[in-house]
Short mmCIF file of C-alpha atoms in Angstrom, two decimals:
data_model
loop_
_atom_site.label_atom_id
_atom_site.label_comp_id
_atom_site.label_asym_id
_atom_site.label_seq_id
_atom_site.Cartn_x
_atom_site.Cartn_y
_atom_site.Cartn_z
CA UNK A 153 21.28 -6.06 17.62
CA UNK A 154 18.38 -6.06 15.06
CA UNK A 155 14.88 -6.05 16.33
CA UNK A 156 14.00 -9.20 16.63
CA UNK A 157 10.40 -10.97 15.07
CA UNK A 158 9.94 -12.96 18.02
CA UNK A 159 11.06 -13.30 21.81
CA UNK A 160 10.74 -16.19 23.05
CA UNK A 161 11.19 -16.64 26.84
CA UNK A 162 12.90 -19.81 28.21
CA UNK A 163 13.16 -19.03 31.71
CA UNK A 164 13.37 -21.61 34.53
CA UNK A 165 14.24 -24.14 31.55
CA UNK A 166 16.91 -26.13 31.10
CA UNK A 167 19.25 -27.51 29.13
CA UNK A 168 18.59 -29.05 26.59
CA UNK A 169 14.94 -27.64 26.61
CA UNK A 170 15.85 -24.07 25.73
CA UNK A 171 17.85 -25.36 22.64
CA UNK A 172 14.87 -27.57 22.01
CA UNK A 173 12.79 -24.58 22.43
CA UNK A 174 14.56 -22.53 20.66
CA UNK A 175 14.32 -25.05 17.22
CA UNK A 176 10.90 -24.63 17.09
CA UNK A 177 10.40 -21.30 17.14
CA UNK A 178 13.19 -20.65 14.09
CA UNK A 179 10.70 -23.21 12.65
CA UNK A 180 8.29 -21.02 12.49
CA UNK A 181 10.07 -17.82 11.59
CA UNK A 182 10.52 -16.51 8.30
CA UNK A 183 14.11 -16.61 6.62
CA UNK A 184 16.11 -13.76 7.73
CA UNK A 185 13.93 -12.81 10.55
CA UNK A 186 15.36 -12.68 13.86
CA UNK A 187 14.43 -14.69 17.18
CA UNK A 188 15.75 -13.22 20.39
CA UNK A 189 16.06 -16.24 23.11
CA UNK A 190 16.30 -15.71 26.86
CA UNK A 191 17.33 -18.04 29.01
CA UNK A 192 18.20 -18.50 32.66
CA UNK A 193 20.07 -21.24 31.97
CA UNK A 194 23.98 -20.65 31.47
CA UNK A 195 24.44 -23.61 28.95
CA UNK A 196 23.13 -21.69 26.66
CA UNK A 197 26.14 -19.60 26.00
CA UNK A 198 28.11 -22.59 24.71
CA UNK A 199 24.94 -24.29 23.54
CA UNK A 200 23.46 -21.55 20.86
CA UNK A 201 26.51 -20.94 18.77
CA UNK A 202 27.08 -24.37 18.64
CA UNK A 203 23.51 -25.16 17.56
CA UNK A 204 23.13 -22.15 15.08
CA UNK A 205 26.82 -23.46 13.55
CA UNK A 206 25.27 -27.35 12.92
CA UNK A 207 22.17 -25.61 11.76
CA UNK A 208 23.38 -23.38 9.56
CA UNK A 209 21.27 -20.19 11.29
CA UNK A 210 23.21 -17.33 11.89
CA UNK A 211 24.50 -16.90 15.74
CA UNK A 212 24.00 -12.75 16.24
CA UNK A 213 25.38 -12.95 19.90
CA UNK A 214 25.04 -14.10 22.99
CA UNK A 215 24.87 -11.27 25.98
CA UNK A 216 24.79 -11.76 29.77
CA UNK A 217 22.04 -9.49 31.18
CA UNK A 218 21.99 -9.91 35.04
CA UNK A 219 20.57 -13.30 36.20
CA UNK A 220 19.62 -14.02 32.29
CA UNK A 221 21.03 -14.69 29.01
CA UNK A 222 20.03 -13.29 25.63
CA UNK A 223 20.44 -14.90 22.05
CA UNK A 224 20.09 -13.30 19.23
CA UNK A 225 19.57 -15.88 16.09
CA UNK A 226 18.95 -15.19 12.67
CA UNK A 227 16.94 -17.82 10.87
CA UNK A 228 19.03 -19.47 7.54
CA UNK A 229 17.75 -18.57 4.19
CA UNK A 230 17.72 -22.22 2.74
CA UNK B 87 30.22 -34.07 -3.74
CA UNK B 88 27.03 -35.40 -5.20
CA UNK B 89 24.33 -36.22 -2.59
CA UNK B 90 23.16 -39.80 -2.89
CA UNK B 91 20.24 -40.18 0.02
CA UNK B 92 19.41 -39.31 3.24
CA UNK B 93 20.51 -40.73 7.04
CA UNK B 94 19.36 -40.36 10.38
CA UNK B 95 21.96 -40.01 12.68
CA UNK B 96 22.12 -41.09 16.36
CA UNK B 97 24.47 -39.52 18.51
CA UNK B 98 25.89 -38.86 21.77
CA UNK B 99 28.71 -37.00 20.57
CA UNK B 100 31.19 -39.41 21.85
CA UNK B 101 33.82 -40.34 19.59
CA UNK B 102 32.01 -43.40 18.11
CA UNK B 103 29.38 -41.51 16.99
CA UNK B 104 31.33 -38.70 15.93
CA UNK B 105 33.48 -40.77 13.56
CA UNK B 106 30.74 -42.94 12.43
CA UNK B 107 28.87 -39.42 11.72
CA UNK B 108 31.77 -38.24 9.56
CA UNK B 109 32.46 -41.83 8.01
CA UNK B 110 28.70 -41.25 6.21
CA UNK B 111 28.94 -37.54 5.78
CA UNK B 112 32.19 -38.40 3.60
CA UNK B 113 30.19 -40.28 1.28
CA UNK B 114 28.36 -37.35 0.43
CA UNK B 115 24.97 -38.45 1.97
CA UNK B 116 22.62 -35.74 3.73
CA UNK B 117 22.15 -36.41 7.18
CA UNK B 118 20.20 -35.40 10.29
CA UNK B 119 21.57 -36.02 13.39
CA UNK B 120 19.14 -36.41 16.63
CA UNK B 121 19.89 -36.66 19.95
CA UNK B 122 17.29 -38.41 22.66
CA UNK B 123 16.57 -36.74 26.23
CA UNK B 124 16.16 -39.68 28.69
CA UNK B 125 16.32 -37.40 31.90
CA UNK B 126 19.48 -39.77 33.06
CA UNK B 127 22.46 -37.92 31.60
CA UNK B 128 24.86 -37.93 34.31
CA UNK B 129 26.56 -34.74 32.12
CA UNK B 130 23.34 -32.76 31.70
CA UNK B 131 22.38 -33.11 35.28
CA UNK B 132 26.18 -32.12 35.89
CA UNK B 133 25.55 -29.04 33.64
CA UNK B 134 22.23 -28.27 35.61
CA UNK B 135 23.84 -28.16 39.14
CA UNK B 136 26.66 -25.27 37.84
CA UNK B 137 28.79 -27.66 36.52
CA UNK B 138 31.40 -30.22 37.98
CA UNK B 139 33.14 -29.94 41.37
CA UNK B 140 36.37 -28.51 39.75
CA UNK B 141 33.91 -25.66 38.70
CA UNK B 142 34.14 -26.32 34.66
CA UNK B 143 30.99 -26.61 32.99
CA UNK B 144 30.91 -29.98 30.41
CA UNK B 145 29.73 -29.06 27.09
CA UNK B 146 27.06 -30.15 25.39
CA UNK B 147 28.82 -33.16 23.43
CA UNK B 148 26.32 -34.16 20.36
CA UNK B 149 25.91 -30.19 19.86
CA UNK B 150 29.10 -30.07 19.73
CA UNK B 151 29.65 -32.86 17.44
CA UNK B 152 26.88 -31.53 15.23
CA UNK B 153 28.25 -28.33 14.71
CA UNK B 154 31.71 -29.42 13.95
CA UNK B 155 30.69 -31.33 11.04
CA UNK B 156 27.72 -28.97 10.37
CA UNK B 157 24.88 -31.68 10.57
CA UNK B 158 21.71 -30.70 11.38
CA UNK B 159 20.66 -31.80 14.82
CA UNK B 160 17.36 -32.35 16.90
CA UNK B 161 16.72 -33.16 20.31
CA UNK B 162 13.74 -35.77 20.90
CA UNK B 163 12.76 -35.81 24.49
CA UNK B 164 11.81 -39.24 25.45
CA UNK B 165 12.01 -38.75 28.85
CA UNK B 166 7.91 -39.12 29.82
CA UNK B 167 6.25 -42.22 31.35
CA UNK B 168 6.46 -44.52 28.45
CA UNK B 169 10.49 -44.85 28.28
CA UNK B 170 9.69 -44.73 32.20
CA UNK B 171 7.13 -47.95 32.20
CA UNK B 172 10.43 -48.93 29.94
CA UNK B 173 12.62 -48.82 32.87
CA UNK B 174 10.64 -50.39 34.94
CA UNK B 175 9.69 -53.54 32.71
CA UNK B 176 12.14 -54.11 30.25
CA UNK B 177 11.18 -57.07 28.06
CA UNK B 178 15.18 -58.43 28.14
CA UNK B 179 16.37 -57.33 31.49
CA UNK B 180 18.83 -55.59 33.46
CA UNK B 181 22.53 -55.12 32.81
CA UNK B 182 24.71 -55.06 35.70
CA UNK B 183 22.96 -52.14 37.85
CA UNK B 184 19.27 -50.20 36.66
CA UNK B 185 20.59 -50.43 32.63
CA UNK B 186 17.69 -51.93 30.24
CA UNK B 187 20.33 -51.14 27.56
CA UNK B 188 18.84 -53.03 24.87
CA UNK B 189 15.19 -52.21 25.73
CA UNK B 190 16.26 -48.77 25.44
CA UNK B 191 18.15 -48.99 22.29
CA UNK B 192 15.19 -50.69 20.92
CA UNK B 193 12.91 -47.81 22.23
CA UNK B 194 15.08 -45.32 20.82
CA UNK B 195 15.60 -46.92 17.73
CA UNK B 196 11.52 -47.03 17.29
CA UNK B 197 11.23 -42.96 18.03
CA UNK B 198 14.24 -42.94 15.39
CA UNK B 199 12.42 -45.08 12.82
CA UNK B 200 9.28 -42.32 13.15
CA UNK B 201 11.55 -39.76 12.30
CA UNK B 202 13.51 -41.49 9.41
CA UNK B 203 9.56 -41.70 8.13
CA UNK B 204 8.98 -38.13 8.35
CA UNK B 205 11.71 -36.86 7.10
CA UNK B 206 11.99 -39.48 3.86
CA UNK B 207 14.94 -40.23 5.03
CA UNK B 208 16.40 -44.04 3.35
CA UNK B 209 17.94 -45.24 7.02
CA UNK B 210 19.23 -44.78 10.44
CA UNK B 211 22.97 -44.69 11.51
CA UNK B 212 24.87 -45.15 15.15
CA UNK B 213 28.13 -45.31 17.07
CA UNK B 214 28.12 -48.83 18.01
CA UNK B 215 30.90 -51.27 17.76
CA UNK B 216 30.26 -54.92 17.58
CA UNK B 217 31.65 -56.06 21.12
CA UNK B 218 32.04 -52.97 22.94
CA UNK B 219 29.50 -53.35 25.90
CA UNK B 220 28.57 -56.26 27.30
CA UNK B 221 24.89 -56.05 27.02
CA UNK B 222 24.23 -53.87 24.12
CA UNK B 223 26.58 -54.62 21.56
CA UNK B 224 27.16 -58.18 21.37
CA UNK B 225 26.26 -59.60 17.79
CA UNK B 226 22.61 -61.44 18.95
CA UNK B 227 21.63 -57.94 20.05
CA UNK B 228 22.71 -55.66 17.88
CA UNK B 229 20.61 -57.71 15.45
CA UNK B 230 17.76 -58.04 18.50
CA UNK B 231 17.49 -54.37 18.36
CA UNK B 232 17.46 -53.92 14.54
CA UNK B 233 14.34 -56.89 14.49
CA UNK B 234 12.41 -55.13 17.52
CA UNK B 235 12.52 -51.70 16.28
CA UNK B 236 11.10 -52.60 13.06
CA UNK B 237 14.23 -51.71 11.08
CA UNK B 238 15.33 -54.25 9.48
CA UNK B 239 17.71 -53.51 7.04
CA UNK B 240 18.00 -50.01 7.80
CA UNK B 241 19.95 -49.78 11.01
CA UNK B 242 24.11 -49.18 9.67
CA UNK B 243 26.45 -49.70 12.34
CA UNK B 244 29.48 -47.71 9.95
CA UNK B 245 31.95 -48.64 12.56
CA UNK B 246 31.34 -52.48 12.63
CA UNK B 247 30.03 -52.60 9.07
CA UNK B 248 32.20 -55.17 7.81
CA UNK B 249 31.57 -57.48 10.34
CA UNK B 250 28.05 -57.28 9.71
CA UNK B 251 25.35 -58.58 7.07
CA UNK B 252 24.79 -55.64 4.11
CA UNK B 253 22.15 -53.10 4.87
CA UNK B 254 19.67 -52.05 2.49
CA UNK B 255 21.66 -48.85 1.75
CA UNK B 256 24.81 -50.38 1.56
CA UNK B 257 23.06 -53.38 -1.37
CA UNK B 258 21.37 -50.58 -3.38
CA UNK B 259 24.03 -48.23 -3.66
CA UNK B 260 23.71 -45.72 -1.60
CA UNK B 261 26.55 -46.26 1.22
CA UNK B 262 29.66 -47.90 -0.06
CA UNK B 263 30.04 -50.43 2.14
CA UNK B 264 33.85 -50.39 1.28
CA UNK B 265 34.53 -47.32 2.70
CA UNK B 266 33.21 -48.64 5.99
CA UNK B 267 35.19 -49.89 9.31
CA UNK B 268 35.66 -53.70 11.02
CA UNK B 269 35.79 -52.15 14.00
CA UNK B 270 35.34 -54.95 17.28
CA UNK B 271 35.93 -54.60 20.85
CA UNK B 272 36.62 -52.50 23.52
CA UNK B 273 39.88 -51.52 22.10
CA UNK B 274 39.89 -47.83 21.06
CA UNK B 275 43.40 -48.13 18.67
CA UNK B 276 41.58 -48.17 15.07
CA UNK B 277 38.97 -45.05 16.72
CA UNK B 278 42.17 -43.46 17.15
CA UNK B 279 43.58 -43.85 13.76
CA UNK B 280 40.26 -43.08 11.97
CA UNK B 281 40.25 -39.44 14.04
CA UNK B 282 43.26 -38.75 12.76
CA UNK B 283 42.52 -39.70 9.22
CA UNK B 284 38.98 -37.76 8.76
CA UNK B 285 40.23 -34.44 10.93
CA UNK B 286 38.05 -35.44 13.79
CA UNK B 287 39.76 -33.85 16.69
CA UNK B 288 37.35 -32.91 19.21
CA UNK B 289 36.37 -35.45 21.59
CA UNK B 290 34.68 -35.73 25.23
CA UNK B 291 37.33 -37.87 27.39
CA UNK B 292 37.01 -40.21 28.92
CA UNK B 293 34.09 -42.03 26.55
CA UNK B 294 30.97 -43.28 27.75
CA UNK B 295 29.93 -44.15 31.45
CA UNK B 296 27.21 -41.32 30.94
CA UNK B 297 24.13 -42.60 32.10
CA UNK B 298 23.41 -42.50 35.87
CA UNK B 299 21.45 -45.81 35.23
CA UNK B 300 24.72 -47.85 34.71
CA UNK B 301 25.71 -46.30 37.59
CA UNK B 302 25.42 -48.74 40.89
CA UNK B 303 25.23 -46.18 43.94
CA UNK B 304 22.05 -45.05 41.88
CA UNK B 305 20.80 -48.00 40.83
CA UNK B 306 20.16 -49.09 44.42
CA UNK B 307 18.19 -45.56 44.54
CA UNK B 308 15.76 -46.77 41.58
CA UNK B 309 15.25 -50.20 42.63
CA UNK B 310 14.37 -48.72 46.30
CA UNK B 311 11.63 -46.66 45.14
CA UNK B 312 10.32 -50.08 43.12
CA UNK B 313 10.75 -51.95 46.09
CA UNK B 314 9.30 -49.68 48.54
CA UNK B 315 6.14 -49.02 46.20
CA UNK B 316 5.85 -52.35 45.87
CA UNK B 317 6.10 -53.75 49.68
CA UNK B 318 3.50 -50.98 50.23
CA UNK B 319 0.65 -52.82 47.64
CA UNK B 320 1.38 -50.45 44.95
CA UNK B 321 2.27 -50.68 41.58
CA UNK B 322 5.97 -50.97 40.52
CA UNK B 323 6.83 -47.11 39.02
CA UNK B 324 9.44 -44.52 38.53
CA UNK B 325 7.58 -40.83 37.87
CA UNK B 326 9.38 -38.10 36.40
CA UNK B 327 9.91 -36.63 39.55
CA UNK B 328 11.43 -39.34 41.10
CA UNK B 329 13.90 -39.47 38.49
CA UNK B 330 14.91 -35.91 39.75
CA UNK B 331 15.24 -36.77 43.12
CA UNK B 332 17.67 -39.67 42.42
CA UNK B 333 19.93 -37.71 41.20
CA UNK B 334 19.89 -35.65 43.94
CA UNK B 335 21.52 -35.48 47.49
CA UNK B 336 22.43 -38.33 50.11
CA UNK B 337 19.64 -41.00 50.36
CA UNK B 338 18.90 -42.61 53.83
CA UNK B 339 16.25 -45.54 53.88
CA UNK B 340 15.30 -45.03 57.51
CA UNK B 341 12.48 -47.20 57.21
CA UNK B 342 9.85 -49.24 55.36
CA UNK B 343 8.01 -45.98 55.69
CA UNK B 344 9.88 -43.48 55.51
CA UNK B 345 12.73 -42.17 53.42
CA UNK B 346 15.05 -38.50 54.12
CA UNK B 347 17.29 -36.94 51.14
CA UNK B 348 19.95 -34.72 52.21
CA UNK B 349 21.04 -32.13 49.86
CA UNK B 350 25.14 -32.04 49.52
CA UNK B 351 25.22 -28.26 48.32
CA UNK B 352 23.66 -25.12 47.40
CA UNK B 353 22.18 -26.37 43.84
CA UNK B 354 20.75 -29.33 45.56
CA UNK B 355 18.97 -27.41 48.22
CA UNK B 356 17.11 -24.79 46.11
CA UNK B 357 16.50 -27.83 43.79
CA UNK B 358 14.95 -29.93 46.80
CA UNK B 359 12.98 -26.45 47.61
CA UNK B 360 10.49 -27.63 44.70
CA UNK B 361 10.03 -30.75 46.29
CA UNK B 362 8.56 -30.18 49.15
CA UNK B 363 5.03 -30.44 48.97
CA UNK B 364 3.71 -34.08 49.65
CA UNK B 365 7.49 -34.62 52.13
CA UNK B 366 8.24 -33.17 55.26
CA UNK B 367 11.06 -30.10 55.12
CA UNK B 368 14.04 -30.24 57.45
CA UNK B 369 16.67 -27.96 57.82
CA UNK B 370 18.62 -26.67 61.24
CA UNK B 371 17.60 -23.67 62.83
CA UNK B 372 20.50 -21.51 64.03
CA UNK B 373 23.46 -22.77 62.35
CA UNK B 374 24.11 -23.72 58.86
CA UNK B 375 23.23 -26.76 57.07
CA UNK B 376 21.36 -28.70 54.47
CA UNK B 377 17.84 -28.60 53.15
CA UNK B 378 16.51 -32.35 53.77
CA UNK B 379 13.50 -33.51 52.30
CA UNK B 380 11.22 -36.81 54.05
CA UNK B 381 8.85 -38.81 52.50
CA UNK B 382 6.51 -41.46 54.06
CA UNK B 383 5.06 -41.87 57.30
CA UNK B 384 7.52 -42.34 60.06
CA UNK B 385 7.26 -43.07 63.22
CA UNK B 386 8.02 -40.51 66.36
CA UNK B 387 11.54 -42.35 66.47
CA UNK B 388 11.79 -42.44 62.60
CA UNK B 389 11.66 -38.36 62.74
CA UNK B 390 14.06 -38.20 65.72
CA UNK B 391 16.82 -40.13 63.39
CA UNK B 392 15.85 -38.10 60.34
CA UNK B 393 16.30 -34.89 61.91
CA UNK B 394 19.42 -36.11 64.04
CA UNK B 395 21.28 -37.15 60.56
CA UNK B 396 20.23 -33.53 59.23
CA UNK B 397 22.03 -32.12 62.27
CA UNK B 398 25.18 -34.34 62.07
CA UNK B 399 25.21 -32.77 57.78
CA UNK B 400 25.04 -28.88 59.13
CA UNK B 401 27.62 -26.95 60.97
CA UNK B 402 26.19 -28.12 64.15
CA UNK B 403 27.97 -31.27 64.10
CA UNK B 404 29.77 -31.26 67.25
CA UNK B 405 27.32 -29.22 69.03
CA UNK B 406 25.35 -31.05 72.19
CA UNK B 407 22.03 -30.07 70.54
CA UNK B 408 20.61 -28.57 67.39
CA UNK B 409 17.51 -27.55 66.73
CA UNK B 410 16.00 -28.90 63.27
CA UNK B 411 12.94 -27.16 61.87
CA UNK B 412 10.39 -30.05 60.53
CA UNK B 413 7.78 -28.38 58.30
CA UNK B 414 5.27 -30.36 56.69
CA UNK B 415 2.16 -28.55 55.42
CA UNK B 416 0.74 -26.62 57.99
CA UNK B 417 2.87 -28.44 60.34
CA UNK B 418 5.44 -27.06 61.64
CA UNK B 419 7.38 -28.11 64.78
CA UNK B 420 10.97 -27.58 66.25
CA UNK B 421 13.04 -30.74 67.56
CA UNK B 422 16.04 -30.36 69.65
CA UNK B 423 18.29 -33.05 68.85
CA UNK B 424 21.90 -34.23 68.97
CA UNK B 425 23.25 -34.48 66.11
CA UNK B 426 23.89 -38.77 64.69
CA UNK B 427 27.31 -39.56 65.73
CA UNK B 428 27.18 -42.93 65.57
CA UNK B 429 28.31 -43.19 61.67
CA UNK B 430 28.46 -46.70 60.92
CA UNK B 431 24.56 -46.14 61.57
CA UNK B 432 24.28 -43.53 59.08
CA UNK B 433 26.42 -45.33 56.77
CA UNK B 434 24.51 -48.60 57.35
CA UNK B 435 20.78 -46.59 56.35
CA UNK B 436 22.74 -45.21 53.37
CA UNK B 437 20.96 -46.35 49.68
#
């Protein structure tokens, strides 16, 4: 996975809040530039490629890492 | 397809607002679709706990819908204390259980209206059907809710359309208004055809019945804590936390003073965990069984029950005696009790 720009940490969140989350920090990134979400929260691996495909960012992938989840999205050049 | 204005779309995800979604994105109009957090999503909290009890794990519905027809979405959480004061005081009432339905379309409709503003968007679409529910979608307050929310005009119901006086957008131009449904009722047959003819094929069954405050077994919950605050000279409220605990385990009102939740599995339990400070904790000493929270002031008796009905949930059941751990602060003392057998008693302290 490409290094990402920014890691934002959702832990202990959840749903919706790390998808929530999650829009305003691609807000804030700069097109192209990766964000690298973890989450405890297991919704997120059906949540994040579903919000990345209705807002046209770029799902990377979606990995299991022990107790957590890690989402790699690539903010849409508009 | 030439892009003619700018909507903000409501949805759920169910198939009303799915269709009516894909009925405006046909007509080549740019849309944004948002999607309000009230806290009382009986399929969110579902998804919290791990899922449902056959162990599948509902999706996220107005994602879902969203992505398939590759609208923008945003979640607005509304759930803080002023949809809460909502709740508690809606200016046109109850439905059948704890459902301000048209209070809370209005309120919803108003954090909508803020949005359509911001973005420069020209007007705000939903899923409703003229007739559909009882409360929220008869004619006198689908228009109630369109006056109230300071939308006049600008609130399309693409489903009902027809049946309805022009919108704005649909007078100047930019929805045609032909390409719009007559949908009425509770009958789902022209949903059905309209699916099939714009390639919608994705739908949560069975629709609606997704908030837990149409729901009665927790609408006897909410009004409990109203009551209860009330009988006890203070105000009327519901606080975020509360809304939590409704949702959570078996509730026993064992008095005017005092009140035990039972958790009814593993989720629940570490969920009542964070609950604890300000209530009593219960749970049985030697042999398995819930986590049980109490709040209030009861009596010597009033504990005895509690911790007998936390007994009677455990696998101590049809022991003599169990011995239930009550913590509560720096309090912590060990009651040896047997466990409630007497079940029309339990049943009858049941909320």
């Amino acid at each position: 996975m490409p290094a990402p720009a920014r890691t934002l940490d959702t832990s202990g969140r959840l749903c919706p809040f790390p998808i929530v989350e999650t829009a305003k920090a691609v807000r804030s990134l700069d097109e192209g530039a990766v964000l690298l979400v973890i989450s405890t929260d297991a919704g997120i691996a059906t949540d994040m490629p579903m919000w990345c495909k209705a807002t046209r960012n770029e799902h990377l992938g979606t990995f299991r890492e022990g107790s957590a989840w890690k989402s790699f999205v690539r903010k849409r050049a508009r | 397809m030439q892009k003619q204005g700018k909507a903000i779309a409501m949805i759920s995800g169910g198939l009303d607002s799915t269709l009516a979604l894909a009925l405006v994105r046909r007509q080549g109009i740019e849309v944004k679709a948002v999607n309000f957090y009230t806290g009382f999503c009986i399929t969110e909290t579902q998804r919290r706990k791990g899922g449902r009890a056959d162990g599948s794990v509902p999706r996220n519905e107005a994602l879902r819908a969203a992505a398939d027809l590759e609208v923008d979405i945003e979640y607005v959480d509304i759930s803080g204390s002023e949809y809460l004061d909502m709740l508690v005081h809606p200016k046109y009432g109850y439905g059948a259980n704890a459902n301000p339905c048209v209070d809370c379309r209005v309120f919803m409709m108003r954090k909508a209206k803020a949005i359509m503003e911001a973005e420069g968007a020209d007007f705000i679409f939903t899923g409703e059907v003229l007739g559909q529910r009882p409360k929220s979608q008869r004619r006198d307050t689908l228009r109630i809710i369109e006056r109230d929310s300071g939308l006049d005009g600008r609130l399309l119901r693409p489903l009902s359309a027809k049946l309805l006086p022009p919108t704005i957008p649909e007078q100047t131009g930019i929805v045609d208004r032909e390409l719009l449904e007559a949908i009425s009722g509770r009958s789902r047959q022209r949903q059905m055809e309209l699916a099939k003819e714009l390639g919608v094929v994705d739908w949560p069954q069975p629709a609606g019945g997704c908030c837990y405050l149409t729901d009665e077994s927790f609408a006897k919950k909410f009004f409990d804590v109203l009551d209860t605050r009330e009988a006890a000279g203070e105000e009327r409220r519901i606080v975020p936390e509360d809304v939590v605990l409704l949702s959570t385990g078996r509730h026993f009102r064992i008095s005017p003073r005092a009140k035990l939740i039972v958790g009814r599995s593993e989720v629940e339990n570490a969920l009542l965990e964070h609950h604890v400070p300000g209530r009593a904790r219960l749970e049985a000493k030697d042999v398995l069984g819930p986590i049980a929270l109490v709040e209030g002031e009861p009596t010597w008796e009033e504990r005895m029950l509690a911790a007998r009905i936390v007994a009677r949930y455990g696998k101590g059941k049809d022991a003599p005696k169990v011995a239930v751990e009550w913590r509560e602060g720096e309090l912590v003392e060990t009651y040896e009790v047997e466990p409630e057998r007497d079940e029309a008693r339990v049943e009858a302290l049941r909320i």
